[in-house]
Coordinates of C-alpha atoms in Angstrom, one line a residue:
M104 CA 0.0 0.0 0.0
Q105 CA 1.5 3.3 -1.0
I106 CA 2.2 6.1 1.4
T107 CA -0.6 8.3 -0.1
D108 CA -3.1 5.4 0.6
L109 CA -2.0 5.3 4.2
K110 CA -2.4 9.1 4.5
T111 CA -5.9 9.0 3.0
E112 CA -7.0 6.2 5.3
Q113 CA -5.7 8.0 8.4
K114 CA -8.4 10.6 7.8
I115 CA -11.1 8.0 8.1
P116 CA -12.3 6.9 11.6
P117 CA -10.9 3.4 12.3
L118 CA -14.5 2.0 12.7
L119 CA -15.1 2.9 9.0
R120 CA -11.9 1.6 7.5
L121 CA -13.0 -1.9 6.5
G122 CA -16.4 -3.7 6.5
F123 CA -15.7 -6.1 9.3
R124 CA -15.4 -3.3 11.9
P125 CA -18.8 -1.7 12.0
F126 CA -20.8 -4.8 10.9
F127 CA -19.1 -7.3 13.3
L128 CA -19.5 -4.9 16.2
S129 CA -23.0 -3.8 15.4
G130 CA -24.1 -7.4 14.5
A131 CA -22.9 -8.6 17.9
L132 CA -24.5 -5.7 19.7
F133 CA -27.7 -6.2 17.8
S134 CA -27.9 -9.9 18.6
V135 CA -27.7 -9.2 22.3
F136 CA -30.4 -6.5 22.0
A137 CA -32.6 -8.7 19.7
V138 CA -32.5 -11.8 21.9
T139 CA -33.1 -9.7 25.1
L140 CA -36.1 -8.0 23.4
W141 CA -37.4 -11.4 22.2
L142 CA -37.2 -12.9 25.7
L143 CA -39.1 -10.0 27.2
M144 CA -41.8 -10.2 24.5
Y145 CA -42.0 -14.0 24.8
Q146 CA -42.5 -13.7 28.6
G147 CA -45.1 -11.0 28.1
T148 CA -43.0 -8.6 30.2
I149 CA -43.2 -5.8 27.6
S150 CA -45.9 -5.0 25.0
L151 CA -44.3 -4.3 21.6
S152 CA -45.7 -4.5 18.1
P153 CA -42.8 -4.9 15.7
L154 CA -43.5 -5.5 12.0
G155 CA -45.1 -8.9 11.6
G156 CA -45.5 -9.5 15.3
G157 CA -42.9 -10.9 17.8
Y158 CA -42.6 -14.4 16.2
W159 CA -42.0 -13.0 12.7
W160 CA -39.6 -10.3 14.0
H161 CA -37.5 -12.8 16.0
I162 CA -37.0 -15.2 13.1
H163 CA -36.4 -12.4 10.5
E164 CA -34.0 -10.4 12.6
M165 CA -31.8 -13.2 13.7
I166 CA -31.4 -14.4 10.1
F167 CA -31.5 -11.2 8.0
G168 CA -30.7 -8.6 10.7
F169 CA -27.9 -10.2 12.7
G170 CA -26.9 -12.7 10.1
G171 CA -27.1 -10.1 7.3
A172 CA -24.7 -7.8 9.2
I173 CA -22.1 -10.5 9.8
I174 CA -22.3 -11.7 6.2
A175 CA -21.9 -8.2 4.9
G176 CA -18.9 -7.5 7.1
F177 CA -17.2 -10.7 6.1
L178 CA -17.7 -10.3 2.4
L179 CA -16.9 -6.6 2.3
T180 CA -13.6 -7.5 4.0
A181 CA -12.8 -10.6 2.0
V182 CA -13.2 -8.8 -1.3
Q183 CA -10.1 -6.8 -0.5
N184 CA -8.1 -9.9 -0.2
W185 CA -9.6 -11.4 -3.4
T186 CA -9.1 -8.4 -5.6
G187 CA -6.2 -6.4 -4.1
A188 CA -8.4 -3.3 -4.2
R189 CA -9.5 -1.3 -1.2
G190 CA -12.8 -2.5 0.2
A191 CA -15.7 -0.3 1.0
Q192 CA -14.7 2.4 3.5
G193 CA -15.4 5.9 4.7
N194 CA -18.7 7.4 3.5
T195 CA -19.6 4.3 1.4
L196 CA -19.3 2.0 4.3
L197 CA -21.1 4.5 6.5
A198 CA -24.0 4.6 4.1
L199 CA -24.2 0.8 4.0
W200 CA -24.2 0.6 7.8
L201 CA -26.9 3.3 8.1
L202 CA -29.1 1.4 5.6
W203 CA -28.7 -1.7 7.7
L204 CA -29.5 0.3 10.9
A205 CA -32.5 1.9 9.4
G206 CA -34.0 -1.5 8.6
R207 CA -33.5 -2.6 12.2
I208 CA -35.1 0.5 13.6
L209 CA -38.1 0.5 11.2
L210 CA -38.9 -3.2 11.8
I211 CA -39.2 -2.5 15.5
V212 CA -41.2 0.7 15.1
P213 CA -42.8 0.3 11.6
E214 CA -45.3 3.1 12.3
L215 CA -42.5 5.6 11.8
L216 CA -42.7 5.3 8.0
G217 CA -45.4 2.7 7.5
E218 CA -45.2 -1.0 6.9
N219 CA -44.7 -1.0 3.2
L220 CA -41.8 1.5 3.2
S221 CA -40.3 -0.2 6.2
S222 CA -40.2 -3.5 4.3
L223 CA -38.7 -1.9 1.2
I224 CA -35.9 -0.3 3.2
D225 CA -35.1 -3.6 4.9
L226 CA -35.1 -5.3 1.5
A227 CA -32.7 -2.8 0.0
F228 CA -29.7 -3.6 2.2
L229 CA -28.5 -7.0 0.7
P230 CA -28.8 -5.9 -2.9
T231 CA -26.8 -2.8 -2.1
V232 CA -24.1 -4.9 -0.5
A233 CA -24.1 -7.1 -3.6
F234 CA -23.6 -4.1 -5.9
V235 CA -20.7 -2.8 -3.8
L236 CA -19.2 -6.3 -3.7
A237 CA -19.5 -6.9 -7.4
K238 CA -17.8 -3.8 -8.7
P239 CA -14.2 -4.7 -7.8
I240 CA -14.7 -8.3 -8.6
I241 CA -16.0 -7.5 -12.1
A242 CA -13.4 -4.8 -12.6
I243 CA -10.5 -7.4 -12.4
K244 CA -12.6 -10.2 -13.9
Q245 CA -12.2 -12.5 -10.8
Y246 CA -15.4 -14.3 -11.6
R247 CA -14.8 -17.2 -9.2
N248 CA -15.7 -15.0 -6.3
L249 CA -18.6 -13.4 -8.1
F250 CA -20.5 -16.5 -6.8
F251 CA -21.3 -14.5 -3.6
V252 CA -23.3 -11.9 -5.6
P253 CA -26.1 -14.3 -6.8
L254 CA -26.0 -15.8 -3.3
L255 CA -26.9 -12.4 -1.8
A256 CA -29.6 -12.3 -4.4
L257 CA -31.0 -15.5 -3.1
F258 CA -30.9 -14.1 0.4
T259 CA -32.9 -11.2 -0.9
L260 CA -35.4 -13.5 -2.4
A261 CA -35.8 -15.4 0.9
N262 CA -36.1 -12.0 2.7
T263 CA -38.7 -10.9 0.2
E264 CA -40.8 -14.1 0.7
M265 CA -40.7 -13.4 4.5
H266 CA -42.1 -9.9 3.9
L267 CA -44.6 -11.1 1.3
A268 CA -45.9 -13.6 3.9
L269 CA -47.1 -10.7 5.9
Y270 CA -49.0 -9.2 3.0
Y271 CA -50.1 -12.3 1.2
P272 CA -50.3 -15.1 3.8
T273 CA -52.3 -17.4 1.6
S274 CA -49.5 -17.5 -1.0
F275 CA -46.3 -17.3 1.2
N276 CA -45.5 -19.0 4.5
I277 CA -43.4 -17.4 7.2
A278 CA -41.9 -20.6 8.4
F279 CA -40.8 -21.8 5.0
A280 CA -39.3 -18.4 4.1
G281 CA -37.4 -18.3 7.4
Y282 CA -36.2 -21.8 7.1
A283 CA -35.0 -21.0 3.5
G284 CA -32.9 -18.2 5.1
V285 CA -31.5 -20.6 7.6
M286 CA -30.6 -23.1 4.9
L287 CA -29.0 -20.3 2.9
V288 CA -26.8 -19.4 5.8
T289 CA -26.0 -23.1 6.4
F290 CA -25.0 -23.4 2.7
L291 CA -22.8 -20.3 2.9
M292 CA -21.2 -21.6 6.1
S293 CA -20.5 -24.9 4.4
V294 CA -18.9 -23.2 1.4
M295 CA -16.7 -20.9 3.5
A296 CA -15.7 -23.7 5.9
G297 CA -14.6 -25.8 3.0
R298 CA -12.4 -23.0 1.9
V299 CA -10.8 -22.1 5.2
A300 CA -11.2 -24.9 7.8
P301 CA -8.5 -27.2 6.3
M302 CA -6.0 -24.3 6.0
F303 CA -6.8 -22.9 9.4
T304 CA -6.5 -26.4 11.0
A305 CA -3.1 -27.1 9.3
N306 CA -1.7 -23.7 10.1
G307 CA -2.9 -23.7 13.7
T308 CA -1.8 -27.3 14.5
K309 CA 1.4 -27.3 12.4
T310 CA 0.3 -30.4 10.6
P311 CA -0.1 -31.1 6.8
K312 CA -3.1 -29.7 5.1
V313 CA -5.8 -32.3 4.2
T314 CA -5.9 -33.2 0.5
P315 CA -9.2 -31.8 -0.8
L316 CA -11.8 -34.0 -2.4
P317 CA -13.6 -31.8 -4.9
W318 CA -16.4 -34.3 -5.3
L319 CA -17.1 -34.4 -1.6
D320 CA -17.2 -30.6 -1.4
K321 CA -19.6 -30.4 -4.3
A322 CA -21.8 -33.2 -2.9
A323 CA -21.9 -31.7 0.6
N324 CA -22.7 -28.2 -0.7
G325 CA -24.9 -29.4 -3.5
S326 CA -27.2 -31.3 -1.2
L327 CA -27.6 -28.2 1.0
A328 CA -28.3 -26.1 -2.1
I329 CA -31.1 -28.5 -3.2
A330 CA -32.6 -28.4 0.3
M331 CA -32.4 -24.6 0.2
F332 CA -34.2 -24.4 -3.2
S333 CA -36.9 -26.8 -2.0
L334 CA -37.8 -24.3 0.7
L335 CA -37.3 -21.2 -1.4
L336 CA -39.5 -22.5 -4.2
Q337 CA -42.2 -23.9 -1.9
P338 CA -44.8 -21.3 -3.0
V339 CA -44.4 -22.6 -6.5
I340 CA -43.7 -26.4 -6.3
G341 CA -45.1 -27.2 -2.8
F342 CA -43.2 -29.0 -0.1
S343 CA -42.5 -32.7 0.5
G344 CA -41.4 -33.3 4.1
R345 CA -40.2 -36.8 3.3
F346 CA -38.0 -35.7 0.4
F347 CA -36.7 -32.8 2.5
G348 CA -35.9 -35.1 5.5
V349 CA -34.1 -37.7 3.4
L350 CA -32.1 -34.9 1.7
L351 CA -31.0 -33.4 5.0
I352 CA -29.8 -36.8 6.2
I353 CA -27.7 -37.2 3.1
A354 CA -26.4 -33.7 3.6
G355 CA -25.6 -34.5 7.2
I356 CA -23.7 -37.6 6.3
L357 CA -21.6 -35.8 3.7
Q358 CA -20.9 -33.0 6.1
T359 CA -19.8 -35.4 8.8
I360 CA -17.4 -37.3 6.4
R361 CA -15.9 -34.0 5.3
W362 CA -15.6 -32.7 8.9
L363 CA -13.9 -35.9 10.1
R364 CA -11.4 -35.6 7.2
W365 CA -10.4 -32.2 8.7
R366 CA -9.2 -34.0 11.9
P367 CA -11.1 -31.9 14.5
W368 CA -9.4 -33.9 17.3
L369 CA -6.1 -32.1 16.6
T370 CA -7.6 -28.7 17.5
L371 CA -8.6 -29.2 21.2
N372 CA -5.8 -26.9 22.4
V373 CA -6.5 -24.1 20.0
P374 CA -9.7 -22.1 20.9
L375 CA -10.0 -20.4 17.5
L376 CA -10.0 -23.9 15.9
W377 CA -12.0 -26.1 18.2
S378 CA -14.8 -23.4 18.3
L379 CA -14.9 -23.6 14.5
H380 CA -15.0 -27.4 14.5
T381 CA -17.6 -27.5 17.2
A382 CA -19.9 -25.3 15.1
M383 CA -19.4 -27.6 12.1
K384 CA -20.3 -30.5 14.3
F385 CA -23.5 -28.8 15.2
I386 CA -24.2 -28.4 11.5
C387 CA -23.5 -32.1 10.9
F388 CA -25.6 -33.3 13.8
G389 CA -28.3 -30.8 13.3
L390 CA -28.8 -31.8 9.7
L391 CA -29.0 -35.5 10.6
L392 CA -31.5 -34.9 13.5
L393 CA -33.5 -32.3 11.6
G394 CA -33.8 -34.8 8.7
L395 CA -35.1 -37.4 11.0
S396 CA -37.7 -34.9 12.4
Y397 CA -39.3 -34.7 9.0
L398 CA -39.6 -38.5 8.9
L399 CA -40.5 -39.2 12.5
P400 CA -43.3 -37.2 14.1
E401 CA -41.9 -37.9 17.6
V402 CA -38.9 -35.6 16.8
P403 CA -39.9 -31.9 17.1
S404 CA -38.4 -30.1 14.1
K405 CA -39.3 -26.7 15.5
H406 CA -36.8 -27.3 18.3
I407 CA -34.2 -29.1 16.2
W408 CA -33.8 -26.1 13.9
H409 CA -31.9 -24.4 16.8
L410 CA -29.0 -26.8 16.4
L411 CA -28.4 -25.1 13.1
T412 CA -29.3 -21.6 14.1
I413 CA -27.6 -21.3 17.5
G414 CA -25.0 -24.0 17.5
G415 CA -24.1 -23.9 13.8
M416 CA -24.8 -20.3 12.7
G417 CA -24.2 -18.6 16.1
G418 CA -21.2 -20.8 16.9
L419 CA -19.5 -20.4 13.5
I420 CA -20.1 -16.6 13.4
L421 CA -18.6 -16.2 16.9
A422 CA -15.6 -18.3 15.9
M423 CA -15.0 -16.5 12.6
I424 CA -15.5 -12.9 13.8
A425 CA -13.1 -13.7 16.7
R426 CA -10.5 -14.8 14.3
V427 CA -11.0 -12.3 11.4
S428 CA -11.1 -9.4 13.9
L429 CA -7.7 -10.3 15.2
G430 CA -6.1 -10.9 11.9
H431 CA -7.4 -7.7 10.3
T432 CA -6.5 -5.5 13.3
G433 CA -2.9 -6.6 13.1
R434 CA -2.9 -8.8 16.2
P435 CA -1.6 -12.3 16.8
L436 CA -4.3 -15.0 16.4
T437 CA -4.6 -15.4 20.1
P438 CA -8.1 -14.4 21.4
P439 CA -8.7 -13.1 24.9
K440 CA -9.0 -16.1 27.3
S441 CA -12.6 -15.2 28.0
M442 CA -13.5 -16.1 24.4
S443 CA -13.1 -19.8 25.4
I444 CA -16.0 -19.3 27.8
A445 CA -18.0 -17.5 25.1
F446 CA -17.5 -20.5 22.7
I447 CA -18.7 -22.9 25.4
L448 CA -21.7 -20.7 26.2
I449 CA -22.9 -20.6 22.6
S450 CA -22.7 -24.4 22.5
L451 CA -24.7 -24.8 25.7
A452 CA -27.3 -22.3 24.4
A453 CA -27.9 -24.6 21.4
L454 CA -28.2 -27.8 23.5
V455 CA -30.5 -26.2 26.1
R456 CA -32.8 -24.6 23.5
T457 CA -33.0 -27.8 21.5
F458 CA -33.2 -30.6 24.0
G459 CA -34.8 -28.9 27.0
P460 CA -38.2 -28.2 25.5
W461 CA -38.1 -31.5 23.8
G462 CA -37.6 -33.4 27.0
L463 CA -39.7 -31.2 29.3
P464 CA -42.2 -29.3 27.1
E465 CA -43.9 -27.9 30.2
K466 CA -40.6 -26.0 31.0
T467 CA -40.2 -24.6 27.5
L468 CA -40.2 -20.9 28.7
L469 CA -37.5 -21.7 31.3
F470 CA -35.3 -23.3 28.7
I471 CA -35.7 -20.5 26.3
D472 CA -34.8 -18.0 29.0
I473 CA -31.6 -20.0 29.9
S474 CA -30.6 -20.4 26.3
G475 CA -31.2 -16.8 25.5
G476 CA -29.1 -15.8 28.6
L477 CA -26.3 -18.0 27.4
W478 CA -26.4 -16.4 23.9
I479 CA -26.3 -12.9 25.5
G480 CA -23.4 -13.9 27.7
A481 CA -21.4 -15.3 24.7
F482 CA -21.8 -12.3 22.5
A483 CA -21.4 -9.9 25.4
I484 CA -17.9 -11.4 26.1
F485 CA -17.0 -10.8 22.4
I486 CA -18.2 -7.2 22.6
V487 CA -16.2 -6.4 25.7
G488 CA -13.1 -8.1 24.4
Y489 CA -13.2 -6.9 20.8
A490 CA -14.9 -3.5 20.7
P491 CA -11.6 -1.7 21.6
M492 CA -9.9 -3.5 18.7
L493 CA -12.7 -2.7 16.2
I494 CA -12.9 1.0 17.0
S495 CA -9.1 1.6 17.0
A496 CA -6.4 1.6 14.3
R497 CA -4.5 -1.6 13.4
K498 CA -1.7 -2.4 15.8
D499 CA 0.8 -2.8 13.0
G500 CA 0.1 0.5 11.3
R501 CA -1.1 -1.1 8.1
P502 CA -4.3 -0.1 6.3
G503 CA -7.5 -1.9 7.4

């Protein structure tokens, strides 16, 4: 990076120098706020009328609000590594962040601008991120990574279906649209884990990198893609629970084979690695059990989904933002010791939320409270440990 680039960047507040900074911090803060608010609404402690009601709002905001922020931060940061061009920063990054924030505020208080406009503003965020992401990729013709642009378009489609379910409930279903969003996040996690987990494991354990099996990656990701499209296209083609269940079991088996090839047992002394592998295990186990839930009525699918959303999505996000934030702020890849507690808490949150209400349905509210508290604790630890890094300049004086 030339000296002139460094001087230009020094005029930009550190929080706006690269996408991971505002979106990782805001995403983590919002997840704590959103889970707290959901618990209070679920208990009946507060009376609030967010867009779509409490149930719709909780599903939507954890996938597209929290998840959307983290995905945006990750991609807007990664594109700099892919292309060698500076990622979104300064006013461009601020505008993206304000658009995301406007969506979060308007969905809580839709009467500010009305329901229709609130929906449109929320729906505008991911396409805008896709546009900013695509420009440098297309400019240098690095079409391999252009893959993430249509993926963001699919996220937008799932988000659109969630909003349409409010206005046209006979044509669109909230649950199917929300589950499509979860499966999209799971697909993205699978793709990214396939790219980074073998390398991270080899580097972190000083062992040889596992030889990739392209057919296994394609089969593992492809089965998730088919499951995702079966949910996304449900308003057009209908939904077969038996087909979906069998497909998830196949996906779970393929994910498990791939995960075992990455040798997770080597990572037990490296928190940034075992946390990543634990999240992948939740994805493997979650897919298998969720598949069974669509074949066996005794297995409650509404609870099993939380193995993917809390253990898989929440766990992998926590592991990845803890690592990316260190690397891109010029620090050694050694997280604060408290992060090990955070990684354990997020795993416990998934187990309590899934198996507590299943085993003792009369205590469901208690288990939801405990799980929510564990989630809040996990991300609060991240916020306390990482906020000072995210709002200050890199330790090594380099741009970013």
